[in-house]
Short mmCIF file of C-alpha atoms and ligand atoms in Angstrom, two decimals:
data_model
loop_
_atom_site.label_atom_id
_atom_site.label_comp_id
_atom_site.label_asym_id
_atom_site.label_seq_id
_atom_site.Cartn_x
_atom_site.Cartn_y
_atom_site.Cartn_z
CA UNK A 715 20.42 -0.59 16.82
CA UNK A 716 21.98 -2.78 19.62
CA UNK A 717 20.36 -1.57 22.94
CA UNK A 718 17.37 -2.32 24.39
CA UNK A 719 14.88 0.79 24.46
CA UNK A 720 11.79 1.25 27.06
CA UNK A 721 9.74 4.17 25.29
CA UNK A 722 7.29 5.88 27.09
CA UNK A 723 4.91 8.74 25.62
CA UNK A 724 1.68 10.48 27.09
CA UNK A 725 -0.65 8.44 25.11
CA UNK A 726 -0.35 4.89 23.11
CA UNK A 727 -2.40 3.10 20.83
CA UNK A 728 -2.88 -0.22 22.38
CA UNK A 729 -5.79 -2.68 21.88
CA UNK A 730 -7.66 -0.31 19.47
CA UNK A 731 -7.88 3.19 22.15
CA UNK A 732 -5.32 5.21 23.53
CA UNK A 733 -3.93 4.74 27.22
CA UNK A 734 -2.00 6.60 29.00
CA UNK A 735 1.52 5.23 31.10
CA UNK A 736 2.32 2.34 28.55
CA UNK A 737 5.78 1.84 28.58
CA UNK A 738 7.15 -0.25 25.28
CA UNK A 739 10.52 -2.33 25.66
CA UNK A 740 12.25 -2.80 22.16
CA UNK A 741 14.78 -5.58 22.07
CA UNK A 742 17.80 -5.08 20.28
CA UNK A 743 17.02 -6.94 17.37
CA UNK A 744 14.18 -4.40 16.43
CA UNK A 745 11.31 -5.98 17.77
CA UNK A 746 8.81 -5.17 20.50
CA UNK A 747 9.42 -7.27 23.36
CA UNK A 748 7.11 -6.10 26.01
CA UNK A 749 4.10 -3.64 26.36
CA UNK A 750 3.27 -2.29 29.62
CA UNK A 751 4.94 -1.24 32.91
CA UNK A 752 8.34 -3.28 32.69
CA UNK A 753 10.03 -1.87 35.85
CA UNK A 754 13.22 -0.71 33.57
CA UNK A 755 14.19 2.81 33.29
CA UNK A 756 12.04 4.68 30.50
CA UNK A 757 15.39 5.16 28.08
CA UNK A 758 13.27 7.97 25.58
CA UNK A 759 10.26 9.76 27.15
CA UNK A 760 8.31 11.77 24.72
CA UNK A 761 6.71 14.39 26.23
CA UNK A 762 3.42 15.78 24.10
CA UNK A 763 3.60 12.67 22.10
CA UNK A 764 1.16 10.06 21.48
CA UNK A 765 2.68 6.73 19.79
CA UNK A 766 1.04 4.87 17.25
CA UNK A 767 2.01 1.74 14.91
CA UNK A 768 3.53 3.22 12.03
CA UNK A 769 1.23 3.24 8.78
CA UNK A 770 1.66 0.47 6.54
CA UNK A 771 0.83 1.79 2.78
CA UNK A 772 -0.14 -1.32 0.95
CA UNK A 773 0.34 0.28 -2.53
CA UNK A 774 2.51 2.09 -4.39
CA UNK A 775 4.13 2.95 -7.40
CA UNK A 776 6.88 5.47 -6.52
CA UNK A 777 8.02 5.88 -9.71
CA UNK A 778 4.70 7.91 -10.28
CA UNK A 779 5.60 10.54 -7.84
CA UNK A 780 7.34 12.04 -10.79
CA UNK A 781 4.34 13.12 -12.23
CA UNK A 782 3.55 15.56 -9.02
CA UNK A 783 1.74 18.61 -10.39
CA UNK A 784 2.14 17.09 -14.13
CA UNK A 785 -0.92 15.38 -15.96
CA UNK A 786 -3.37 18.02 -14.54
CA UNK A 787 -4.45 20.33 -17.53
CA UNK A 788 -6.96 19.39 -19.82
CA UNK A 789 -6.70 21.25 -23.32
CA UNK A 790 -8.95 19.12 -25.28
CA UNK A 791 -11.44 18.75 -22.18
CA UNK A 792 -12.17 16.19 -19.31
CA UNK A 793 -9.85 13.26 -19.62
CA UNK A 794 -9.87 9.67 -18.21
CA UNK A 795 -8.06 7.22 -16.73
CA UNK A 796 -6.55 6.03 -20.09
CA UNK A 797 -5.48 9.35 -20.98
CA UNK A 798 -3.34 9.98 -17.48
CA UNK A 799 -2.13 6.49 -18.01
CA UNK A 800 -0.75 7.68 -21.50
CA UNK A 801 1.45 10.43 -19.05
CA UNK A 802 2.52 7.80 -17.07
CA UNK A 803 3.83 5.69 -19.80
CA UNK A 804 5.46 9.13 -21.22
CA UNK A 805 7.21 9.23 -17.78
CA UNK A 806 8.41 5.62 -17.81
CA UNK A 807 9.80 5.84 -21.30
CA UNK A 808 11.92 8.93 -19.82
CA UNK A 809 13.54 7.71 -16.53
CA UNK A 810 16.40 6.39 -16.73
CA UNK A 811 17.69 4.21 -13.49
CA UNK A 812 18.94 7.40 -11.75
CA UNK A 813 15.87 9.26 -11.92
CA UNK A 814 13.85 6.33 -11.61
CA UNK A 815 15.63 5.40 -7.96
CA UNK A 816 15.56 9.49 -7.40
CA UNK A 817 12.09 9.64 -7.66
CA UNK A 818 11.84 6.58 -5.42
CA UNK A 819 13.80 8.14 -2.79
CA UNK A 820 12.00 11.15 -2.75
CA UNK A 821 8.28 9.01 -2.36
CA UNK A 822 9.53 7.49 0.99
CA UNK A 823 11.20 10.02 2.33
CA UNK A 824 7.84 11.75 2.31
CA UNK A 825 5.96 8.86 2.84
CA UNK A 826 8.21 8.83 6.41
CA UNK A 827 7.33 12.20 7.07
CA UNK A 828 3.45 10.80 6.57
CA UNK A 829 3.92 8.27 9.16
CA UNK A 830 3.98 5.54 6.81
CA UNK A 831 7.16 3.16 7.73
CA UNK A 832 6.19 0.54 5.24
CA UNK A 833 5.55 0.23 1.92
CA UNK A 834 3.99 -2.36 -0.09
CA UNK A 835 5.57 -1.37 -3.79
CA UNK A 836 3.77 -2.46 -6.76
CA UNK A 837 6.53 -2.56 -8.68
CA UNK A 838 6.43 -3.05 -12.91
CA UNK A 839 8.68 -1.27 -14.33
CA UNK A 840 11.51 -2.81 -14.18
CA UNK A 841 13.64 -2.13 -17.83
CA UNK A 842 15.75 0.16 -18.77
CA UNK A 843 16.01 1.67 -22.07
CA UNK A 844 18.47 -0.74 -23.26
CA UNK A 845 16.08 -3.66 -23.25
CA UNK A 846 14.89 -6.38 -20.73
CA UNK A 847 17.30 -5.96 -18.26
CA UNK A 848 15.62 -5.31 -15.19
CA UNK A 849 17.69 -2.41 -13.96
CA UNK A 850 15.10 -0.55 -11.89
CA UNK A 851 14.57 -3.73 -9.56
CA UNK A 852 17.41 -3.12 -7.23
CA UNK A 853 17.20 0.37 -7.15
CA UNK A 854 13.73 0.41 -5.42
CA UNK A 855 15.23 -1.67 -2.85
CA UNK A 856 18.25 0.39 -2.46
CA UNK A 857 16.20 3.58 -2.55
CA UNK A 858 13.89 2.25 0.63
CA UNK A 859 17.52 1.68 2.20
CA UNK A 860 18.65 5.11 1.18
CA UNK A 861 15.21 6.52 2.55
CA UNK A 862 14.85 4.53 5.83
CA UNK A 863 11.30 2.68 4.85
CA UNK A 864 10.56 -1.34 5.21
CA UNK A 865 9.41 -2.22 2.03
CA UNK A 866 7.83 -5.11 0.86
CA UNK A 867 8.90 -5.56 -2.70
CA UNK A 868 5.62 -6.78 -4.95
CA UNK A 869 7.31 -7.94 -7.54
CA UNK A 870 5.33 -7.31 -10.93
CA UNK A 871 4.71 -10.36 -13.94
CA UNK A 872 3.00 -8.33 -16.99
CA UNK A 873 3.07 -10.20 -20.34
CA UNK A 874 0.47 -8.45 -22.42
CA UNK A 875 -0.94 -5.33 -22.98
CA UNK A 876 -4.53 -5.53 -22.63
CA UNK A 877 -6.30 -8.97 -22.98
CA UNK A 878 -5.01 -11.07 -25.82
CA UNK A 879 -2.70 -7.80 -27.00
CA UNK A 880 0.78 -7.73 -27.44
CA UNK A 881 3.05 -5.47 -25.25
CA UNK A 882 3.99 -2.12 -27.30
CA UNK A 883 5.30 1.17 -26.51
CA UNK A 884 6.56 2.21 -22.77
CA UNK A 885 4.88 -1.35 -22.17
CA UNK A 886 8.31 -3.16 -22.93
CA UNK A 887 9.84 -1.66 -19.92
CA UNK A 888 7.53 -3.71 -17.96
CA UNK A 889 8.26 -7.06 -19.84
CA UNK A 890 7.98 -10.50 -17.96
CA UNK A 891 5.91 -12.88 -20.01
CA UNK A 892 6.79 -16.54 -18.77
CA UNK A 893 6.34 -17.64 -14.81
CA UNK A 894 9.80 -19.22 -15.20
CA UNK A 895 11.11 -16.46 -15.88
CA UNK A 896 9.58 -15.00 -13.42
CA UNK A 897 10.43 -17.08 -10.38
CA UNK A 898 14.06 -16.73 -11.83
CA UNK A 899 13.99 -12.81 -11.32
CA UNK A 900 12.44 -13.74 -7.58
CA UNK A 901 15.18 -15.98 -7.00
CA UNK A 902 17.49 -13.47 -7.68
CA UNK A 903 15.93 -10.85 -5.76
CA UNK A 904 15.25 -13.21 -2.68
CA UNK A 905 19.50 -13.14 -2.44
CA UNK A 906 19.11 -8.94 -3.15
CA UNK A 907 17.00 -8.31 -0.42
CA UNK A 908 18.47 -6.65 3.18
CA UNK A 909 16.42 -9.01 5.56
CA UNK A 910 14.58 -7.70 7.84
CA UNK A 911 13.11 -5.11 6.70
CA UNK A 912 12.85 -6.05 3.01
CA UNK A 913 10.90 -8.80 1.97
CA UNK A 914 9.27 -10.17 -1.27
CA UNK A 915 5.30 -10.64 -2.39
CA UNK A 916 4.08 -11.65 -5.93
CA UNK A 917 2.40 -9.68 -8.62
CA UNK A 918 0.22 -10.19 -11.57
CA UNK A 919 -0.15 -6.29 -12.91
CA UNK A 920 -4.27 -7.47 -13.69
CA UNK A 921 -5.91 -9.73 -15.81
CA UNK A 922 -4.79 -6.98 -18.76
CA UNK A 923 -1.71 -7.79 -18.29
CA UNK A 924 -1.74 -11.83 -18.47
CA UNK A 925 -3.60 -14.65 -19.47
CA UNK A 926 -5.53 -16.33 -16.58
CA UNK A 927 -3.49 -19.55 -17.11
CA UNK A 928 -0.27 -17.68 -16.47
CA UNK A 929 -1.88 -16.11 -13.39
CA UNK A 930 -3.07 -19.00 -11.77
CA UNK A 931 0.61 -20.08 -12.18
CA UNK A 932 2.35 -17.20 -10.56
CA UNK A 933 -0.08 -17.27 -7.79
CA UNK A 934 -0.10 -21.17 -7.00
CA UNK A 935 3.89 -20.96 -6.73
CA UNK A 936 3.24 -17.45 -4.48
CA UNK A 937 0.81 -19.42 -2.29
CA UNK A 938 3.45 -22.61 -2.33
CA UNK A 939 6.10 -20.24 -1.35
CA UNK A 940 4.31 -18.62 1.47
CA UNK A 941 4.07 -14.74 0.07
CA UNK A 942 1.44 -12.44 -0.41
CA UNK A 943 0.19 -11.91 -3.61
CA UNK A 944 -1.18 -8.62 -5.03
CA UNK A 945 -3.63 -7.91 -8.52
CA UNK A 946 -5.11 -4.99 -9.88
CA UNK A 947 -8.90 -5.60 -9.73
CA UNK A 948 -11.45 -3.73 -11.48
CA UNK A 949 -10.31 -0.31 -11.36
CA UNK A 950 -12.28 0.97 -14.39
CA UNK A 951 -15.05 -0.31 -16.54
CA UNK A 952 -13.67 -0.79 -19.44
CA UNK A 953 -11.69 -3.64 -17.80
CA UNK A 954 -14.79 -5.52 -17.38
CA UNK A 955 -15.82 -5.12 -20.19
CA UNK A 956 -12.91 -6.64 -22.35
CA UNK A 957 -12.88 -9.48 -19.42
CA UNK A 958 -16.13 -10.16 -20.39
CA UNK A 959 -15.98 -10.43 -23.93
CA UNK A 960 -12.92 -12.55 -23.97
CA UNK A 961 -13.24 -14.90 -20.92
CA UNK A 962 -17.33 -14.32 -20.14
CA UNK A 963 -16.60 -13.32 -16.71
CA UNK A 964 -15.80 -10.34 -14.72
CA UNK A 965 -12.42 -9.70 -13.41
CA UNK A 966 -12.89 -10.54 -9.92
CA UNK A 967 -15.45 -13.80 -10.98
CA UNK A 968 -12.48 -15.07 -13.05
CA UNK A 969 -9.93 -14.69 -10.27
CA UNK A 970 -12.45 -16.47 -8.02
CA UNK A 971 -12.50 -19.13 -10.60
CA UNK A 972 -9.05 -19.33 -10.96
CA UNK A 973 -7.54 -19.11 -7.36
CA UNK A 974 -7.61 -22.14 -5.12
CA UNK A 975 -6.55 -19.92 -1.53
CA UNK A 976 -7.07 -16.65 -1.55
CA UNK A 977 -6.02 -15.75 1.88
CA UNK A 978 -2.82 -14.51 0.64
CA UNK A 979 -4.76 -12.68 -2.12
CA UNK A 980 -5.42 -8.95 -2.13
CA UNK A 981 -7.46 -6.97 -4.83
CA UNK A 982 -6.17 -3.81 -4.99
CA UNK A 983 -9.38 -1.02 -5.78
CA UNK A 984 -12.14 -3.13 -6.69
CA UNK A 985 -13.96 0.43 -7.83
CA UNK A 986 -16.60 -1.85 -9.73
CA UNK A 987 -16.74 -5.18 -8.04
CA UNK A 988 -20.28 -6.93 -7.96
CA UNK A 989 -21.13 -7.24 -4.70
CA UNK A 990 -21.85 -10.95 -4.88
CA UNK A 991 -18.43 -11.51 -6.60
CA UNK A 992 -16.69 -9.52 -3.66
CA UNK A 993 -18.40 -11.57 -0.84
CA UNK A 994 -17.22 -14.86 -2.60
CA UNK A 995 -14.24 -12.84 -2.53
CA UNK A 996 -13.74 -11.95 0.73
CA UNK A 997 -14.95 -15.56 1.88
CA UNK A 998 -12.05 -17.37 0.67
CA UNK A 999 -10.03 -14.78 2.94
CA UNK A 1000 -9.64 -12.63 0.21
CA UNK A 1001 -8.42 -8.95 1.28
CA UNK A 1002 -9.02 -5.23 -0.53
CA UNK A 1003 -6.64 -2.55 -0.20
CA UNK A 1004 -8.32 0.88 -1.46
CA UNK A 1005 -6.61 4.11 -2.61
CA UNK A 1006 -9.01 6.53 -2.09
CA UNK A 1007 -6.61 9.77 -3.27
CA UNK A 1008 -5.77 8.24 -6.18
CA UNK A 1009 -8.80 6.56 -7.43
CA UNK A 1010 -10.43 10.12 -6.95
CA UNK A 1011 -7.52 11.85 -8.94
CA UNK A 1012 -8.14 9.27 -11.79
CA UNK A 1013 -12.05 9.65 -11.62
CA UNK A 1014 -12.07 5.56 -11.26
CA UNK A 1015 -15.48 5.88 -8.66
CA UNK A 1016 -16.40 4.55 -5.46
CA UNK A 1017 -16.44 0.76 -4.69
CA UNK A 1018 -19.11 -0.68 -2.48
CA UNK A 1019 -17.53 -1.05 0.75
CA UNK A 1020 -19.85 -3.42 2.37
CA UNK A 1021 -18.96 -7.07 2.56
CA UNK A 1022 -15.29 -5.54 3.10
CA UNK A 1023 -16.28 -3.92 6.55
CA UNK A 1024 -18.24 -7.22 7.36
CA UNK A 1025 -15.30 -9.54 7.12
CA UNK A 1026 -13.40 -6.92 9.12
CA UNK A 1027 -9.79 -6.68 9.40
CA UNK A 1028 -9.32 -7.40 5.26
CA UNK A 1029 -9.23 -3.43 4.33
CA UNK A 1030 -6.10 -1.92 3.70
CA UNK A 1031 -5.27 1.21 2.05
CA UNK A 1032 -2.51 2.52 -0.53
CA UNK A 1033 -1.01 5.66 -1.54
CA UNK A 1034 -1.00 4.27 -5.11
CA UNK A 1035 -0.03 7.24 -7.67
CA UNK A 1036 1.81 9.13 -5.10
CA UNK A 1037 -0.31 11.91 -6.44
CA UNK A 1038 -0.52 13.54 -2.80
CA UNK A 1039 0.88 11.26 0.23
CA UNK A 1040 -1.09 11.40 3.24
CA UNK A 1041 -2.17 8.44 4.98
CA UNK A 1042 -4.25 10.44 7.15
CA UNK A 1043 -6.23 11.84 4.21
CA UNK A 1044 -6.79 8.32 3.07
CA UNK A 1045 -8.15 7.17 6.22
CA UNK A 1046 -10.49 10.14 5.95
CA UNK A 1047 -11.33 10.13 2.05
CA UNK A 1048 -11.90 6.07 2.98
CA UNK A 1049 -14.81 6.66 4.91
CA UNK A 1050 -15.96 10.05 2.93
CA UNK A 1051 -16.24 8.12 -0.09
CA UNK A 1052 -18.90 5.85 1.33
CA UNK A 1053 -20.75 8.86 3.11
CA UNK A 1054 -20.59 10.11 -0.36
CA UNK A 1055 -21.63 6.80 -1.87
CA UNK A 1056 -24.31 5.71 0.64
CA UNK A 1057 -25.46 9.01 1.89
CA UNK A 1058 -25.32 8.17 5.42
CA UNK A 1059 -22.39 8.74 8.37
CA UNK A 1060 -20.39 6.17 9.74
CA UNK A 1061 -20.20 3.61 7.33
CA UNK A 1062 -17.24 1.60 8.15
CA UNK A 1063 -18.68 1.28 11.77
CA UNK A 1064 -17.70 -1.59 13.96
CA UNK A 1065 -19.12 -2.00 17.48
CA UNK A 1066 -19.81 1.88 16.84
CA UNK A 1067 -16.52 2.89 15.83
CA UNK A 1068 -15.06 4.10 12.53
CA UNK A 1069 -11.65 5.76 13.43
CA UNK A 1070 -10.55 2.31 14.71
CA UNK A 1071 -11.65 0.58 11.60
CA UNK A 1072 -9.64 3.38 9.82
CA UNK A 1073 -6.85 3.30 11.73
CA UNK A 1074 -6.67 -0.68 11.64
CA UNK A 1075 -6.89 -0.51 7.47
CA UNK A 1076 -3.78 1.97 7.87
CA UNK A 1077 -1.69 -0.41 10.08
CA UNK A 1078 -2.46 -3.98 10.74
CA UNK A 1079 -4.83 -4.36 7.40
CA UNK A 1080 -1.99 -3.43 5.50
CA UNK A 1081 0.89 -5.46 7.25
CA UNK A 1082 -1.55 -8.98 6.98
CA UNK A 1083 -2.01 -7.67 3.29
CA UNK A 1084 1.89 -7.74 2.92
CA UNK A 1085 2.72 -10.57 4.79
CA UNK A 1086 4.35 -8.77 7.35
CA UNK A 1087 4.62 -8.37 11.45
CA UNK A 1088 4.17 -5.21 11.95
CA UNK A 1089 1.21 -2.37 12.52
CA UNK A 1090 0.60 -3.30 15.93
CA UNK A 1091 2.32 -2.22 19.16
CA UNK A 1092 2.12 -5.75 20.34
CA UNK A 1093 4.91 -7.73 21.73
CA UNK A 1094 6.72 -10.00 18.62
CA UNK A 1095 5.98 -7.45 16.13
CA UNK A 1096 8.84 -5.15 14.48
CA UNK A 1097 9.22 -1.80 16.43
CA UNK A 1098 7.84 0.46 13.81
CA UNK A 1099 6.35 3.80 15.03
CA UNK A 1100 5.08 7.35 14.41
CA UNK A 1101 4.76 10.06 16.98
CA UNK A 1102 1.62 12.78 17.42
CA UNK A 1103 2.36 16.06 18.51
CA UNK A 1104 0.15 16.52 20.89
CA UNK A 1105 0.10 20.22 21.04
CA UNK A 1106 -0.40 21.32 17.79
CA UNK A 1107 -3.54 23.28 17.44
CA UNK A 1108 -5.07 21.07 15.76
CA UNK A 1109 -5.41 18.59 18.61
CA UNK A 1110 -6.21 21.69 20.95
CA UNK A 1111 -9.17 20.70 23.31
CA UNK A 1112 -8.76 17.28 22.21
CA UNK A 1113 -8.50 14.27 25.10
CA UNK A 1114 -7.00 10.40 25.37
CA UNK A 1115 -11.11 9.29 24.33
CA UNK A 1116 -11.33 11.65 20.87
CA UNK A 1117 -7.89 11.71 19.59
CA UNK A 1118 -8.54 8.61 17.22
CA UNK A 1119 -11.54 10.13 15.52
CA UNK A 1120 -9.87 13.74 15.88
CA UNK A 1121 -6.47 12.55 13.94
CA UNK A 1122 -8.68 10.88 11.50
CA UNK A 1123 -10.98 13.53 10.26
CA UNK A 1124 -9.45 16.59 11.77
CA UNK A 1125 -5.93 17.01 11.47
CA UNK A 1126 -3.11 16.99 8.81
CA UNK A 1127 0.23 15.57 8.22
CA UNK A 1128 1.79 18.48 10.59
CA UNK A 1129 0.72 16.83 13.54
CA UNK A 1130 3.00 13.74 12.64
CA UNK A 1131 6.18 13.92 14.33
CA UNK A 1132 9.43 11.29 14.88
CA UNK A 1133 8.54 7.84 13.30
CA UNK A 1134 11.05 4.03 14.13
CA UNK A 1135 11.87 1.42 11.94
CA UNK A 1136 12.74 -1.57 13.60
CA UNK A 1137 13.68 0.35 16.66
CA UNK A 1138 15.56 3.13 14.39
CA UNK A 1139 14.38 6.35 14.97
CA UNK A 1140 13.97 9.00 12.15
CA UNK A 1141 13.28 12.88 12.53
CA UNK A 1142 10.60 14.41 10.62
CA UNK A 1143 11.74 15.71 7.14
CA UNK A 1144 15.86 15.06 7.71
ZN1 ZN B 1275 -1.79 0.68 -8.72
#
């Protein structure tokens, strides 16, 4: 892109509503220059269209999309996590770096088509068959090229399988078991990257998956460096309760222990966090992205949402297994998990409002999470964009005031339309 774009649509998410007559100038370079009436001539009206920051999924594994309609019979009756995560380590021992960067493509190419222009991917297996050789790396970043996404690559370190165990099985393909070795594989990856719209973050896959030393390592050269820097927390039980009987602490009490700054820290599910653990937590600026599809797919449960809406602006969300992709249904499953939870309506409610809170954990929740400027249509940030179709029945009776809350818990992925990427502008489902 190397003109200057003024984009005008009906309606545009500004400041947390939706006003009508904003007209957004995009510099050349891809960012948003100027928000308002700028006098120049509007160079792409869209008609029926409200504009909104594109959604920034916080978490994925794209690799897992390849399990779509797999790993959903039960012949020996009700499964759990562990068993599922026995079909995804079936899958990762099968993909070779073709597949691997096919399946890839095919995750953000619908994630597009969901609105979602970034993604934050969680990324930990990185071997092929033929040993340590970290062949999948570059092919997630070449996929998001291929597909049209900015991606923040989370780089994964995993050194043991399960606390104290050694790696085994599909586990080798995710083999990185010193933090020099690890910052290496950064370095290199730092010099892979297509700047601007890929950029790094750090990863420790959990505290299963290194000792608390190590961990404490990666993320004190993440926070040195300036990068986010993204853990597994307390997904399921049973992760508590080997944290417990090896270190005497919870997960999240350890990581409290163990991280100086947290404000480049997010805790991805925290199903089972103690409450008082979370609001120590969250008070060192910790953040919490939540995948609501995919933690009710796996039958993880509901985390207690509380402190998080307090310290407000630290949600986030993530499309996680891939299992469905719909940001929209995240927003909404988000919120119906509390209702659920708490048996009351409105749970995430600031200053009376939840489809703003929802919308904000979609877009600029996740971009703070990743370290990124974007989920905002504010000038400085990257132009990244979806488009509503204002017309589709869905949205029929539906006005400027109650299209948040009616996107949010009343319409589907086929009211998405056009989304832009640093100014580059994508039809739905090409
Ligand atoms: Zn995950």
């Amino acid at each position: 892109v190397s003109v200057r774009q003024v984009i005008a649509a009906d309606l545009t998410w500004v400041n947390g509503a939706f006003a009508p007559d904003v007209e957004v100038t995009v510099a050349p370079d891809g960012r948003i220059e100027a928000v308002g009436r700028g006098g120049a001539a509007v160079t792409r009206r869209l008609r029926g269209r409200a504009l909104l920051p594109g959604f920034v999924n916080a978490h994925s594994h794209a690799f897992q999309r390849g399990l779509r309609g797999h790993a959903e019979r039960f012949p020996g009756g009700p499964g759990t996590f562990w068993t599922w995560r026995e079909a995804v380590y079936q899958l990762a021992e099968r993909l070779d770096a073709a597949a691997f960067r096919q399946s890839c493509v095919q995750a953000y190419r619908e994630m597009l088509d969901a609105g979602i222009t970034t993604v934050g991917e969680f990324h930990y297996l990185h071997h092929s068959a033929r040993g340590a050789d970290h062949a999948f790396d570059e092919q997630v970043l070449q996929a998001a090229c291929e597909a049209g996404i900015r991606i923040v690559l989370l780089q994964a370190y995993y050194a043991t399988g399960g606390i104290g165990r050694r790696l085994s099985g599909a586990q080798e393909r995710f083999r990185v078991t010193t933090p020099s070795a690890y910052w290496e594989r950064m370095d290199r990856l730092a010099e892979a990257v297509a700047a601007p719209e890929q950029t790094l973050g750090a990863v420790v896959h959990s505290l299963r998956a290194a000792a608390p030393d190590q961990l404490a390592a990666v993320h004190a050269e993440a926070a040195r460096r300036g990068l986010p820097f993204h853990i597994h927390v307390e997904e399921q039980r049973e992760e508590i309760e080997d944290c417990l009987a090896a270190h005497g602490r919870r997960p999240m009490a350890l990581l409290n222990e163990l991280l100086e700054t947290r404000d480049n820290v997010t805790a991805v599910h925290c199903t089972h966090t103690a409450p008082g653990d979370m609001e120590c937590f969250l008070e060192a600026g910790g953040r919490v992205c939540v995948c609501p599809l995919t933690e009710a797919n796996l039958g993880d449960g509901l985390p207690d949402l509380e402190a998080a809406r307090r310290a407000a602006g630290r949600l986030s969300l993530g499309s996680d297994s891939n299992v469905r992709i719909s940001f929209l249904e995240e927003m909404r499953w988000l919120e119906y998990g509390q209702r659920l939870r708490t048996e009351r309506r409105g749970v995430l409610v600031e200053a009376g409002h939840v489809a703003r809170t929802l919308l904000e954990a979609a877009t600029a929740g996740g971009a703070r999470s990743l370290g990124i400027a974007t989920g905002a249509i504010e000038p400085g940030r990257w132009a990244d964009f979806l488009t509503v179709d204002l017309a589709h029945p869905a949205l029929a009776g539906v006005d400027a005031d109650t299209l948040a809350e009616a996107l949010v818990f009343g319409a589907g992925d086929e009211v998405i339309g056009e989304t832009c990427v640093g100014g580059r502008w994508r039809e739905k489902g090409r």
